[in-house]
């Protein structure tokens, strides 16, 4: 999108022209610009389609068995590809850091044994053995299935300092981590059900 954030020089005429142009663009795209402004500002450089940096993740079977560490190409898709693959809700949450309404998701009250995978790329993220009842209405875990499989990012959306949690393999936004969880870690990974796919242990 348009970058309105780097006009710091004085009003000489080329800059003035550029500003006038940008002001017209902003006026023309008023609704869109407002949407951009309201978008969560999670500080992370997303890879562009066509670039696939390598990442290290740990692979797990659906029974929760740790298989091996793997160096794989990050899953990178265009907005259109993600939109086709995901429900509207899952798209907004995973690709644009939205948050589902508390008690509305399908996993906050699930107590079955199994593992939770990424809705976007199927990477293993959490084990039901670490899930706990947080009372928040979002599925909550005290640790990820493997530290490599999630990436923590500083998030200053709405002027609040938080730590967002993303899938290492595909950059899907999963939720946030807080330090008011139970032992043994004291952490609370507060996730969106819509970012996850539960694989039941059979
Ligand atoms: Zn993923």
Short mmCIF file of C-alpha atoms and ligand atoms in Angstrom, two decimals:
data_model
loop_
_atom_site.label_atom_id
_atom_site.label_comp_id
_atom_site.label_asym_id
_atom_site.label_seq_id
_atom_site.Cartn_x
_atom_site.Cartn_y
_atom_site.Cartn_z
CA UNK A 1 0.00 0.00 0.00
CA UNK A 2 0.97 3.66 0.12
CA UNK A 3 3.56 4.78 2.58
CA UNK A 4 2.60 8.06 4.24
CA UNK A 5 5.18 7.84 6.96
CA UNK A 6 8.43 9.26 5.67
CA UNK A 7 7.82 12.88 4.71
CA UNK A 8 10.23 14.63 7.03
CA UNK A 9 12.03 17.13 4.77
CA UNK A 10 11.19 20.82 4.27
CA UNK A 11 8.61 22.19 1.85
CA UNK A 12 10.73 22.57 -1.26
CA UNK A 13 8.65 22.25 -4.36
CA UNK A 14 9.23 18.58 -5.36
CA UNK A 15 8.21 17.51 -1.88
CA UNK A 16 5.29 19.86 -1.88
CA UNK A 17 4.12 18.33 -5.15
CA UNK A 18 4.59 14.87 -3.69
CA UNK A 19 2.61 15.81 -0.62
CA UNK A 20 -0.17 17.26 -2.71
CA UNK A 21 -0.24 14.07 -4.71
CA UNK A 22 -0.29 11.92 -1.57
CA UNK A 23 -3.03 14.07 -0.07
CA UNK A 24 -5.13 13.49 -3.21
CA UNK A 25 -4.51 9.77 -3.03
CA UNK A 26 -5.46 9.77 0.64
CA UNK A 27 -8.64 11.71 -0.11
CA UNK A 28 -9.52 9.43 -3.01
CA UNK A 29 -8.93 6.33 -0.93
CA UNK A 30 -10.40 7.72 2.26
CA UNK A 31 -12.13 4.55 3.39
CA UNK A 32 -9.23 2.36 2.46
CA UNK A 33 -6.72 4.68 4.15
CA UNK A 34 -8.81 4.59 7.31
CA UNK A 35 -8.86 0.82 7.16
CA UNK A 36 -5.08 0.78 6.77
CA UNK A 37 -4.71 3.09 9.74
CA UNK A 38 -6.92 0.89 11.91
CA UNK A 39 -5.10 -2.28 10.93
CA UNK A 40 -3.07 -3.88 13.74
CA UNK A 41 0.55 -2.79 13.64
CA UNK A 42 2.40 -5.96 14.43
CA UNK A 43 6.04 -5.25 13.74
CA UNK A 44 7.16 -7.86 11.34
CA UNK A 45 8.45 -7.82 7.78
CA UNK A 46 6.32 -10.34 5.92
CA UNK A 47 8.02 -12.18 3.09
CA UNK A 48 6.65 -11.35 -0.35
CA UNK A 49 5.24 -14.07 -2.63
CA UNK A 50 8.14 -15.57 -4.54
CA UNK A 51 10.54 -15.24 -1.59
CA UNK A 52 10.72 -18.29 0.63
CA UNK A 53 13.28 -17.99 3.39
CA UNK A 54 14.19 -21.20 5.14
CA UNK A 55 12.88 -21.83 8.64
CA UNK A 56 13.51 -24.51 11.24
CA UNK A 57 10.49 -26.30 12.69
CA UNK A 58 9.87 -29.59 14.49
CA UNK A 59 7.56 -32.11 12.83
CA UNK A 60 5.00 -34.07 14.88
CA UNK A 61 2.67 -36.98 14.15
CA UNK A 62 -1.03 -36.56 14.96
CA UNK A 63 -0.47 -38.65 18.09
CA UNK A 64 1.85 -35.91 19.34
CA UNK A 65 5.03 -37.88 18.72
CA UNK A 66 8.03 -35.64 18.07
CA UNK A 67 9.42 -36.81 14.72
CA UNK A 68 12.35 -34.62 13.69
CA UNK A 69 13.61 -31.10 13.29
CA UNK A 70 13.34 -29.92 9.70
CA UNK A 71 14.74 -27.01 7.71
CA UNK A 72 12.02 -26.12 5.25
CA UNK A 73 11.02 -23.25 2.98
CA UNK A 74 8.60 -20.87 4.68
CA UNK A 75 5.08 -21.12 3.25
CA UNK A 76 4.51 -17.86 1.39
CA UNK A 77 1.23 -17.20 -0.47
CA UNK A 78 -0.49 -14.14 -1.87
CA UNK A 79 -3.49 -12.53 -0.18
CA UNK A 80 -5.70 -14.02 -2.91
CA UNK A 81 -4.37 -17.53 -2.38
CA UNK A 82 -4.94 -17.30 1.38
CA UNK A 83 -8.40 -15.87 0.83
CA UNK A 84 -9.33 -18.83 -1.38
CA UNK A 85 -7.98 -21.37 1.10
CA UNK A 86 -9.45 -19.96 4.32
CA UNK A 87 -12.85 -18.98 5.69
CA UNK A 88 -13.38 -15.22 5.95
CA UNK A 89 -12.93 -15.37 9.71
CA UNK A 90 -9.75 -17.44 9.55
CA UNK A 91 -8.36 -15.17 6.83
CA UNK A 92 -8.97 -12.00 8.85
CA UNK A 93 -7.45 -13.53 11.99
CA UNK A 94 -4.43 -15.34 10.56
CA UNK A 95 -3.44 -12.97 7.79
CA UNK A 96 -4.54 -9.64 9.32
CA UNK A 97 -4.14 -10.24 13.06
CA UNK A 98 -7.82 -9.95 13.87
CA UNK A 99 -9.19 -11.55 17.08
CA UNK A 100 -12.23 -13.80 17.34
CA UNK A 101 -14.95 -12.94 19.84
CA UNK A 102 -14.42 -14.65 23.20
CA UNK A 103 -16.42 -17.87 23.69
CA UNK A 104 -17.27 -17.91 19.96
CA UNK A 105 -14.55 -20.23 18.66
CA UNK A 106 -14.78 -24.02 18.43
CA UNK A 107 -11.86 -24.92 20.70
CA UNK A 108 -12.03 -22.83 23.89
CA UNK A 109 -14.08 -25.54 25.61
CA UNK A 110 -12.59 -28.61 23.90
CA UNK A 111 -10.96 -31.11 26.25
CA UNK A 112 -10.11 -34.00 23.93
CA UNK A 113 -6.62 -35.40 23.49
CA UNK A 114 -4.76 -34.46 20.35
CA UNK A 115 -2.66 -31.73 18.81
CA UNK A 116 -3.55 -28.36 17.40
CA UNK A 117 -2.12 -27.54 13.98
CA UNK A 118 -1.98 -24.31 11.99
CA UNK A 119 -5.14 -23.76 9.90
CA UNK A 120 -2.96 -22.26 7.15
CA UNK A 121 0.00 -24.65 6.79
CA UNK A 122 -0.73 -27.61 9.14
CA UNK A 123 2.42 -27.12 11.22
CA UNK A 124 2.03 -28.58 14.74
CA UNK A 125 1.56 -25.78 17.30
CA UNK A 126 0.11 -27.01 20.61
CA UNK A 127 -0.52 -30.27 22.45
CA UNK A 128 -3.79 -30.78 24.35
CA UNK A 129 -1.66 -31.90 27.32
CA UNK A 130 -0.67 -28.24 27.85
CA UNK A 131 -4.18 -26.79 27.41
CA UNK A 132 -5.81 -25.30 30.49
CA UNK A 133 -9.05 -23.60 31.44
CA UNK A 134 -8.21 -19.90 31.46
CA UNK A 135 -11.79 -18.61 31.70
CA UNK A 136 -11.07 -16.17 28.85
CA UNK A 137 -13.15 -17.85 26.13
CA UNK A 138 -10.07 -18.49 23.99
CA UNK A 139 -8.14 -21.77 23.85
CA UNK A 140 -5.18 -21.35 26.21
CA UNK A 141 -1.96 -23.30 26.54
CA UNK A 142 1.03 -22.99 28.87
CA UNK A 143 3.57 -23.81 26.17
CA UNK A 144 3.85 -24.44 22.42
CA UNK A 145 4.49 -27.99 21.20
CA UNK A 146 8.01 -26.88 20.16
CA UNK A 147 9.53 -23.44 20.67
CA UNK A 148 10.79 -23.48 17.06
CA UNK A 149 7.24 -23.75 15.68
CA UNK A 150 6.01 -20.40 17.00
CA UNK A 151 7.53 -16.96 16.64
CA UNK A 152 6.96 -14.17 19.13
CA UNK A 153 6.60 -10.62 17.85
CA UNK A 154 6.33 -7.27 19.63
CA UNK A 155 2.82 -5.91 19.04
CA UNK A 156 1.90 -2.29 19.83
CA UNK A 157 -1.59 -2.30 18.28
CA UNK A 158 -3.94 0.21 19.99
CA UNK A 159 -0.94 1.58 21.91
CA UNK A 160 -0.83 -1.54 24.10
CA UNK A 161 2.45 -3.43 24.47
CA UNK A 162 1.82 -7.12 23.89
CA UNK A 163 3.61 -10.15 22.46
CA UNK A 164 1.91 -11.61 19.41
CA UNK A 165 2.45 -15.25 18.49
CA UNK A 166 2.76 -16.37 14.87
CA UNK A 167 3.28 -19.69 13.10
CA UNK A 168 6.97 -19.93 12.19
CA UNK A 169 6.24 -21.88 9.02
CA UNK A 170 3.70 -19.50 7.42
CA UNK A 171 3.54 -16.30 9.56
CA UNK A 172 -0.13 -16.91 10.47
CA UNK A 173 -1.19 -14.75 13.41
CA UNK A 174 -2.26 -17.14 16.18
CA UNK A 175 -2.88 -14.94 19.22
CA UNK A 176 -0.82 -13.46 22.07
CA UNK A 177 1.25 -14.76 24.98
CA UNK A 178 0.92 -13.36 28.50
CA UNK A 179 2.87 -14.05 31.70
CA UNK A 180 -0.13 -14.85 33.92
CA UNK A 181 -0.39 -18.55 33.05
CA UNK A 182 -0.11 -21.61 35.29
CA UNK A 183 3.05 -23.49 36.24
CA UNK A 184 5.35 -24.97 35.09
CA UNK A 185 5.94 -22.05 32.69
CA UNK A 186 3.73 -19.27 34.09
CA UNK A 187 2.79 -18.44 30.50
CA UNK A 188 -0.63 -18.17 28.88
CA UNK A 189 -0.69 -18.66 25.11
CA UNK A 190 -4.08 -17.13 24.34
CA UNK A 191 -4.98 -18.41 20.89
CA UNK A 192 -7.74 -17.94 18.34
CA UNK A 193 -9.64 -21.16 17.58
CA UNK A 194 -9.91 -19.98 13.97
CA UNK A 195 -6.10 -20.11 13.61
CA UNK A 196 -6.04 -23.77 14.62
CA UNK A 197 -7.09 -27.18 13.32
CA UNK A 198 -7.52 -29.88 15.97
CA UNK A 199 -6.15 -33.31 15.10
CA UNK A 200 -7.77 -35.73 17.52
CA UNK A 201 -5.62 -38.51 18.94
CA UNK A 202 -7.11 -41.84 17.82
ZN1 LIG B 1 1.23 -21.98 9.68
#
